[in-house]
Amino acid sequence: MKFFNREKEIKEVLSIIESEPNFIYFIYGPINSGKTALINEVINNLDKDKYVVFYINLRRYFISKYDDFIEVLFEEYEEDKNPIELVKSLIKDSSVIYGIPIPKNTLNTLLDKKRPKNIFKYITDILLKIEKEGKRPIIIMDELQKIGDLEINGFLIYELFNYFISLTKEMHLSHVFCLSSDSLFIEKVYNGAMLKGRTDYILVDDFDKETALKFMGFLAGDVLNRALSEEEKEKIYSYVGGKPVLIIKVMNRMKTDDLDEILNYLLNMEISELMDLLAKVKNNKFEGIEYNKVVNALKLFKNSYEIDAYSIKEDIKEFLIKRNILFLEPVKRILRPQSFLTWRAIKILLK
Ligand SMILES: Nc1ncnc2c1ncn2[C@@H]1O[C@H](COP(=O)(O)OP(=O)(O)OP(=O)(O)O)[C@@H](O)[C@H]1O
């Protein structure tokens, strides 16, 4: 799939990368808005003579203990090369390395010691050597919230944040970008005292209407071999809004199915999921979460896509965000459904 637009966001990320590291950057937004696609577009087009990117993707892994995290963080190599030689051989064709390379024996020693201090020292040594070679390291952590609950000597996430502060604000050695669609996690980070003044935030939102319609036009030729009418575009937007993944899904299905059927199918799936959740709430499947309160909270979206984040009480708000019904924009303090589709389902079910 060819990448579309995001010129403003790309410019923003590039201007950060071109400056001296100073902050930890959080790239956040509703689910499936295109955060990973955006950062990949940026890093795959970087000058490999100037940058080395370490991409750590926590998304695909079940992380329940410290050793799991270490395994995801590092990519082990049998060879007995020293780490910087490993890095050099890995960045011949591209500036992106998945995981921090480490010789097998070194990894075993670090695992035995079970202390983050040692792993951070190992990483810093590599970063310093890369800097010595005249290149700027960039660390990207995708779905960082997955280690939010891991405890070792205190919470691992705090150890990691402290380390990232030293890499950015103190040593100005490496850029650090953390991606997350977990808005409760971003809210915690945003309001947490520890990171105040040391972080910055980049919102990657669903496309606005104008961009979404252009995206449909952009895809139409490739996917359908024909142009879309304005009426078709408006109809798709009214159901799925500007969420790229849903627009792609609808257009792929249009190769074989009727547009109204596709949109109704997607809406019905969304309605079923919401009905299922509400039925569970009604049957007291979630301790302390009252049915009437959930319904009243959702009713606030009947006439409005966005509401003030303080309009819903904390426990219900958290519940609906955790279930991916609502998205919280912590910087503007706004709550809204995760997608237009969810919004439609809410309005139909709670009319
Ligand atoms: N600008 C874009 N151009 C083309 N396709 C895009 C674009 N943005 C997103 N997509 C497509 O939408 C899908 C979802 O995007 P992506 O996985 O980047 O979202 P995300 O915000 O990282 O998701 P998550 O909420 O799971 O973290 C991807 O398959 C990607 O191909």
Tab-separated table of C-alpha atoms in Angstrom, chain A:
chain	number	residue	atom	x	y	z
A	1	MET	CA	0.000	0.000	0.000
A	2	LYS	CA	1.409	3.376	-1.020
A	3	PHE	CA	1.717	5.911	1.788
A	4	PHE	CA	-0.592	8.901	1.625
A	5	ASN	CA	-0.199	12.463	2.879
A	6	ARG	CA	0.669	13.206	6.531
A	7	GLU	CA	2.899	15.993	5.250
A	8	LYS	CA	2.439	18.096	8.376
A	9	GLU	CA	3.245	15.243	10.760
A	10	ILE	CA	6.242	14.098	8.682
A	11	LYS	CA	7.615	17.636	8.696
A	12	GLU	CA	7.176	17.812	12.462
A	13	VAL	CA	8.965	14.507	13.102
A	14	LEU	CA	11.765	15.363	10.664
A	15	SER	CA	12.380	18.724	12.254
A	16	ILE	CA	12.721	16.979	15.640
A	17	ILE	CA	15.118	14.417	14.201
A	18	GLU	CA	17.253	17.130	12.632
A	19	SER	CA	17.638	18.970	15.952
A	20	GLU	CA	19.559	17.989	19.055
A	21	PRO	CA	17.735	15.421	21.248
A	22	ASN	CA	16.045	17.204	24.155
A	23	PHE	CA	12.720	15.547	24.882
A	24	ILE	CA	11.055	12.156	24.886
A	25	TYR	CA	8.375	12.321	22.180
A	26	PHE	CA	5.055	10.526	22.489
A	27	ILE	CA	3.242	9.805	19.240
A	28	TYR	CA	-0.351	9.103	20.159
A	29	GLY	CA	-3.812	8.969	18.651
A	30	PRO	CA	-6.942	6.839	18.343
A	31	ILE	CA	-6.616	3.164	17.379
A	32	ASN	CA	-5.526	2.449	13.822
A	33	SER	CA	-5.032	6.115	12.975
A	34	GLY	CA	-1.719	5.420	11.230
A	35	LYS	CA	0.940	6.059	13.894
A	36	THR	CA	3.091	3.083	12.931
A	37	ALA	CA	2.620	3.759	9.211
A	38	LEU	CA	3.744	7.365	9.720
A	39	ILE	CA	6.881	6.596	11.720
A	40	ASN	CA	7.825	3.852	9.254
A	41	GLU	CA	7.422	6.244	6.349
A	42	VAL	CA	9.778	8.683	8.096
A	43	ILE	CA	12.484	6.231	9.152
A	44	ASN	CA	12.537	4.277	5.900
A	45	ASN	CA	13.415	7.466	4.060
A	46	LEU	CA	16.150	8.710	6.400
A	47	ASP	CA	19.706	9.212	5.183
A	48	LYS	CA	21.526	6.060	6.344
A	49	ASP	CA	24.791	7.954	6.508
A	50	LYS	CA	23.344	10.222	9.168
A	51	TYR	CA	21.015	8.101	11.308
A	52	VAL	CA	20.744	4.704	12.948
A	53	VAL	CA	17.232	3.742	14.063
A	54	PHE	CA	16.564	1.082	16.688
A	55	TYR	CA	12.942	0.021	16.328
A	56	ILE	CA	11.535	-1.920	19.249
A	57	ASN	CA	8.053	-3.241	18.728
A	58	LEU	CA	6.402	-4.502	21.901
A	59	ARG	CA	3.069	-4.974	20.136
A	60	ARG	CA	3.375	-8.576	19.046
A	61	TYR	CA	4.643	-9.967	22.314
A	62	PHE	CA	3.163	-11.087	25.554
A	63	ILE	CA	5.283	-9.373	28.181
A	64	SER	CA	4.626	-10.489	31.730
A	65	LYS	CA	8.059	-10.453	33.268
A	66	TYR	CA	11.410	-8.732	33.032
A	67	ASP	CA	13.024	-11.494	30.938
A	68	ASP	CA	10.233	-11.166	28.330
A	69	PHE	CA	10.976	-7.467	28.007
A	70	ILE	CA	14.699	-8.097	27.591
A	71	GLU	CA	13.997	-10.638	24.882
A	72	VAL	CA	11.918	-8.133	22.934
A	73	LEU	CA	14.381	-5.305	23.498
A	74	PHE	CA	17.365	-7.199	22.156
A	75	GLU	CA	18.029	-9.157	19.006
A	76	GLU	CA	20.663	-11.750	19.799
A	77	TYR	CA	23.386	-12.896	17.435
A	78	GLU	CA	25.426	-16.064	17.571
A	79	GLU	CA	28.460	-14.380	16.076
A	80	ASP	CA	31.206	-13.289	18.350
A	81	LYS	CA	31.470	-9.847	16.766
A	82	ASN	CA	31.648	-6.858	19.045
A	83	PRO	CA	28.343	-4.942	19.216
A	84	ILE	CA	29.405	-1.965	17.112
A	85	GLU	CA	30.658	-4.290	14.341
A	86	LEU	CA	27.262	-5.985	14.490
A	87	VAL	CA	25.505	-2.632	14.121
A	88	LYS	CA	27.745	-1.667	11.204
A	89	SER	CA	27.004	-4.875	9.348
A	90	LEU	CA	23.267	-4.422	9.948
A	91	ILE	CA	23.034	-0.860	8.630
A	92	LYS	CA	24.678	-1.455	5.272
A	93	ASP	CA	21.402	-1.273	3.350
A	94	SER	CA	19.034	0.554	5.656
A	95	SER	CA	19.273	2.782	8.682
A	96	VAL	CA	16.672	0.747	10.602
A	97	ILE	CA	17.586	-2.073	12.975
A	98	TYR	CA	14.864	-4.095	14.668
A	99	GLY	CA	15.858	-4.645	18.306
A	100	ILE	CA	19.200	-3.796	19.890
A	101	PRO	CA	21.816	-6.236	18.577
A	102	ILE	CA	23.646	-8.213	21.209
A	103	PRO	CA	26.008	-11.200	21.148
A	104	LYS	CA	24.413	-14.248	22.750
A	105	ASN	CA	26.868	-14.547	25.626
A	106	THR	CA	26.482	-10.910	26.592
A	107	LEU	CA	22.695	-11.286	26.659
A	108	ASN	CA	22.929	-14.282	28.968
A	109	THR	CA	25.106	-12.322	31.380
A	110	LEU	CA	22.672	-9.393	31.388
A	111	LEU	CA	19.736	-11.713	31.990
A	112	ASP	CA	21.534	-13.322	34.925
A	113	LYS	CA	22.164	-9.967	36.562
A	114	LYS	CA	18.499	-8.941	36.300
A	115	ARG	CA	19.294	-5.273	36.689
A	116	PRO	CA	18.165	-2.625	34.219
A	117	LYS	CA	21.270	-0.565	35.023
A	118	ASN	CA	23.403	-3.105	33.181
A	119	ILE	CA	21.221	-3.208	30.097
A	120	PHE	CA	21.127	0.577	29.954
A	121	LYS	CA	24.900	0.718	30.163
A	122	TYR	CA	25.192	-1.749	27.293
A	123	ILE	CA	22.795	0.343	25.164
A	124	THR	CA	24.520	3.645	26.026
A	125	ASP	CA	27.904	2.214	24.985
A	126	ILE	CA	26.482	1.314	21.577
A	127	LEU	CA	24.835	4.728	21.179
A	128	LEU	CA	28.072	6.529	22.077
A	129	LYS	CA	29.981	4.511	19.505
A	130	ILE	CA	27.388	5.344	16.854
A	131	GLU	CA	27.716	9.026	17.751
A	132	LYS	CA	31.487	8.698	17.412
A	133	GLU	CA	30.955	7.419	13.872
A	134	GLY	CA	29.181	10.707	13.141
A	135	LYS	CA	25.643	9.302	13.169
A	136	ARG	CA	22.633	10.169	15.308
A	137	PRO	CA	20.882	7.249	17.017
A	138	ILE	CA	17.072	7.170	17.209
A	139	ILE	CA	15.177	4.818	19.513
A	140	ILE	CA	11.554	4.007	18.695
A	141	MET	CA	9.388	2.090	21.142
A	142	ASP	CA	6.072	0.937	19.694
A	143	GLU	CA	3.292	0.144	22.221
A	144	LEU	CA	5.434	1.050	25.214
A	145	GLN	CA	2.442	0.883	27.574
A	146	LYS	CA	2.747	-2.907	27.457
A	147	ILE	CA	5.410	-2.733	30.166
A	148	GLY	CA	3.482	-0.175	32.221
A	149	ASP	CA	2.625	-2.707	34.918
A	150	LEU	CA	5.919	-4.600	35.098
A	151	GLU	CA	7.594	-4.395	38.454
A	152	ILE	CA	11.220	-5.137	39.170
A	153	ASN	CA	12.928	-2.782	41.644
A	154	GLY	CA	10.021	-0.368	41.343
A	155	PHE	CA	8.235	-0.149	38.024
A	156	LEU	CA	10.312	-0.915	34.949
A	157	ILE	CA	8.571	1.837	33.013
A	158	TYR	CA	9.938	4.471	35.431
A	159	GLU	CA	13.449	3.056	35.153
A	160	LEU	CA	13.094	3.230	31.411
A	161	PHE	CA	11.751	6.800	31.455
A	162	ASN	CA	14.629	7.866	33.691
A	163	TYR	CA	16.999	6.307	31.213
A	164	PHE	CA	15.303	8.055	28.290
A	165	ILE	CA	15.549	11.379	30.138
A	166	SER	CA	19.287	10.832	30.505
A	167	LEU	CA	19.618	10.020	26.781
A	168	THR	CA	17.661	13.093	25.678
A	169	LYS	CA	17.584	15.986	28.126
A	170	GLU	CA	20.901	15.248	29.829
A	171	MET	CA	23.271	13.646	27.304
A	172	HIS	CA	21.520	14.832	24.101
A	173	LEU	CA	22.698	11.533	22.668
A	174	SER	CA	19.712	9.818	21.085
A	175	HIS	CA	16.213	10.694	19.964
A	176	VAL	CA	13.459	8.736	21.665
A	177	PHE	CA	9.970	8.287	20.229
A	178	CYS	CA	7.294	6.272	22.008
A	179	LEU	CA	4.146	5.256	20.105
A	180	SER	CA	0.891	4.377	21.807
A	181	SER	CA	-2.815	4.175	21.121
A	182	ASP	CA	-3.533	3.608	24.803
A	183	SER	CA	-4.896	7.000	25.751
A	184	LEU	CA	-5.049	6.181	29.465
A	185	PHE	CA	-1.320	5.504	29.397
A	186	ILE	CA	-0.658	8.756	27.536
A	187	GLU	CA	-2.826	10.622	30.037
A	188	LYS	CA	-0.839	9.135	32.926
A	189	VAL	CA	2.433	10.136	31.290
A	190	TYR	CA	1.092	13.587	30.442
A	191	ASN	CA	-0.055	14.284	33.990
A	192	GLY	CA	2.831	12.518	35.737
A	193	ALA	CA	5.198	14.763	37.644
A	194	MET	CA	8.305	12.783	36.700
A	195	LEU	CA	8.146	13.609	33.002
A	196	LYS	CA	7.009	17.228	33.249
A	197	GLY	CA	9.089	19.425	30.988
A	198	ARG	CA	10.910	16.426	29.563
A	199	THR	CA	8.364	15.203	27.047
A	200	ASP	CA	6.463	16.433	24.034
A	201	TYR	CA	3.453	15.042	22.206
A	202	ILE	CA	2.568	14.483	18.565
A	203	LEU	CA	-1.035	13.633	17.753
A	204	VAL	CA	-1.582	11.363	14.749
A	205	ASP	CA	-5.318	11.584	14.347
A	206	ASP	CA	-7.725	9.987	11.886
A	207	PHE	CA	-7.793	12.010	8.648
A	208	ASP	CA	-10.027	15.076	8.629
A	209	LYS	CA	-12.883	15.030	6.127
A	210	GLU	CA	-11.078	16.772	3.271
A	211	THR	CA	-8.040	14.482	3.577
A	212	ALA	CA	-10.196	11.356	3.962
A	213	LEU	CA	-12.038	12.131	0.694
A	214	LYS	CA	-8.694	12.697	-1.044
A	215	PHE	CA	-7.396	9.398	0.389
A	216	MET	CA	-10.378	7.598	-1.165
A	217	GLY	CA	-9.595	9.246	-4.499
A	218	PHE	CA	-5.923	8.254	-4.098
A	219	LEU	CA	-6.855	4.594	-3.468
A	220	ALA	CA	-9.629	4.322	-6.045
A	221	GLY	CA	-7.386	4.055	-9.081
A	222	ASP	CA	-5.169	1.362	-7.542
A	223	VAL	CA	-7.822	-0.666	-5.780
A	224	LEU	CA	-10.885	-0.285	-8.015
A	225	ASN	CA	-9.468	0.811	-11.351
A	226	ARG	CA	-12.073	3.532	-11.489
A	227	ALA	CA	-12.823	6.861	-9.884
A	228	LEU	CA	-15.277	7.170	-7.001
A	229	SER	CA	-18.239	9.543	-7.267
A	230	GLU	CA	-18.506	12.382	-4.733
A	231	GLU	CA	-21.660	10.706	-3.435
A	232	GLU	CA	-19.822	7.420	-2.802
A	233	LYS	CA	-16.993	9.248	-1.006
A	234	GLU	CA	-19.405	11.200	1.188
A	235	LYS	CA	-21.265	8.015	2.055
A	236	ILE	CA	-18.089	6.139	3.023
A	237	TYR	CA	-16.967	9.087	5.147
A	238	SER	CA	-20.329	9.299	6.912
A	239	TYR	CA	-19.882	5.694	8.095
A	240	VAL	CA	-16.162	5.216	8.756
A	241	GLY	CA	-14.919	8.807	9.045
A	242	GLY	CA	-11.215	9.410	8.463
A	243	LYS	CA	-9.811	6.151	9.833
A	244	PRO	CA	-7.366	4.978	7.129
A	245	VAL	CA	-7.670	1.273	7.895
A	246	LEU	CA	-11.465	1.342	7.573
A	247	ILE	CA	-11.371	3.335	4.342
A	248	ILE	CA	-8.950	0.742	2.917
A	249	LYS	CA	-11.205	-2.091	4.105
A	250	VAL	CA	-14.322	-0.610	2.497
A	251	MET	CA	-12.565	0.035	-0.790
A	252	ASN	CA	-11.080	-3.452	-0.946
A	253	ARG	CA	-14.523	-4.935	-0.450
A	254	MET	CA	-15.968	-2.683	-3.134
A	255	LYS	CA	-14.093	-4.821	-5.672
A	256	THR	CA	-16.756	-7.483	-5.159
A	257	ASP	CA	-19.558	-6.133	-2.968
A	258	ASP	CA	-22.172	-3.403	-3.041
A	259	LEU	CA	-21.219	-0.271	-1.065
A	260	ASP	CA	-24.418	-0.100	1.014
A	261	GLU	CA	-24.055	-3.760	1.980
A	262	ILE	CA	-20.431	-3.252	3.044
A	263	LEU	CA	-21.232	-0.219	5.176
A	264	ASN	CA	-24.219	-1.895	6.803
A	265	TYR	CA	-22.158	-4.992	7.487
A	266	LEU	CA	-19.438	-2.958	9.218
A	267	LEU	CA	-22.000	-1.001	11.195
A	268	ASN	CA	-23.809	-4.170	12.259
A	269	MET	CA	-20.559	-5.679	13.509
A	270	GLU	CA	-19.898	-2.544	15.534
A	271	ILE	CA	-23.445	-2.567	16.933
A	272	SER	CA	-23.130	-6.255	17.900
A	273	GLU	CA	-19.874	-5.619	19.756
A	274	LEU	CA	-21.364	-2.711	21.655
A	275	MET	CA	-24.556	-4.657	22.442
A	276	ASP	CA	-22.465	-7.531	23.710
A	277	LEU	CA	-20.503	-5.222	26.003
A	278	LEU	CA	-23.656	-3.530	27.312
A	279	ALA	CA	-25.257	-6.929	27.984
A	280	LYS	CA	-22.235	-7.935	30.042
A	281	VAL	CA	-22.382	-4.682	31.996
A	282	LYS	CA	-26.095	-5.265	32.644
A	283	ASN	CA	-25.283	-8.746	33.964
A	284	ASN	CA	-22.742	-7.237	36.371
A	285	LYS	CA	-19.759	-8.871	34.668
A	286	PHE	CA	-17.578	-5.862	35.540
A	287	GLU	CA	-17.338	-5.114	39.213
A	288	GLY	CA	-18.472	-1.618	40.164
A	289	ILE	CA	-19.495	-0.662	36.618
A	290	GLU	CA	-23.186	0.225	36.635
A	291	TYR	CA	-25.268	-0.220	33.501
A	292	ASN	CA	-27.183	3.052	33.878
A	293	LYS	CA	-24.018	5.036	34.305
A	294	VAL	CA	-22.468	3.517	31.174
A	295	VAL	CA	-25.617	4.200	29.139
A	296	ASN	CA	-25.857	7.771	30.422
A	297	ALA	CA	-22.211	8.367	29.583
A	298	LEU	CA	-22.657	7.069	26.037
A	299	LYS	CA	-25.813	9.147	25.609
A	300	LEU	CA	-23.659	12.256	25.909
A	301	PHE	CA	-22.452	11.495	22.380
A	302	LYS	CA	-25.934	11.507	20.854
A	303	ASN	CA	-25.576	15.019	19.522
A	304	SER	CA	-21.880	15.541	19.723
A	305	TYR	CA	-18.786	13.657	18.512
A	306	GLU	CA	-16.549	15.300	21.094
A	307	ILE	CA	-17.231	16.121	24.726
A	308	ASP	CA	-15.229	17.556	27.584
A	309	ALA	CA	-13.139	14.818	29.236
A	310	TYR	CA	-14.499	15.760	32.668
A	311	SER	CA	-18.134	15.129	31.658
A	312	ILE	CA	-17.886	11.420	32.540
A	313	LYS	CA	-16.901	10.062	35.944
A	314	GLU	CA	-13.441	8.554	36.166
A	315	ASP	CA	-14.381	4.858	36.593
A	316	ILE	CA	-16.858	4.784	33.685
A	317	LYS	CA	-14.527	6.829	31.514
A	318	GLU	CA	-11.665	4.424	32.170
A	319	PHE	CA	-13.888	1.452	31.478
A	320	LEU	CA	-15.046	2.797	28.103
A	321	ILE	CA	-11.537	3.811	27.083
A	322	LYS	CA	-10.087	0.424	28.052
A	323	ARG	CA	-12.747	-1.303	25.932
A	324	ASN	CA	-11.770	0.901	22.991
A	325	ILE	CA	-15.190	2.525	22.793
A	326	LEU	CA	-13.844	5.984	23.632
A	327	PHE	CA	-10.616	7.814	22.897
A	328	LEU	CA	-9.243	10.394	25.316
A	329	GLU	CA	-7.211	13.274	23.935
A	330	PRO	CA	-5.260	14.162	27.085
A	331	VAL	CA	-3.726	17.360	25.765
A	332	LYS	CA	-7.031	18.997	24.779
A	333	ARG	CA	-8.978	17.084	27.478
A	334	ILE	CA	-11.501	15.791	24.962
A	335	LEU	CA	-13.347	12.479	24.823
A	336	ARG	CA	-14.798	10.992	21.671
A	337	PRO	CA	-15.758	7.624	20.179
A	338	GLN	CA	-12.816	5.652	18.750
A	339	SER	CA	-14.288	5.989	15.264
A	340	PHE	CA	-17.267	7.321	13.318
A	341	LEU	CA	-18.469	3.723	13.128
A	342	THR	CA	-18.527	3.429	16.918
A	343	TRP	CA	-20.274	6.797	17.066
A	344	ARG	CA	-22.995	5.590	14.694
A	345	ALA	CA	-23.436	2.407	16.708
A	346	ILE	CA	-23.787	4.418	19.940
A	347	LYS	CA	-26.391	6.716	18.374
A	348	ILE	CA	-28.419	3.814	16.990
A	349	LEU	CA	-28.352	1.738	20.175
A	350	LEU	CA	-29.045	4.536	22.613
A	351	LYS	CA	-31.611	6.609	20.779
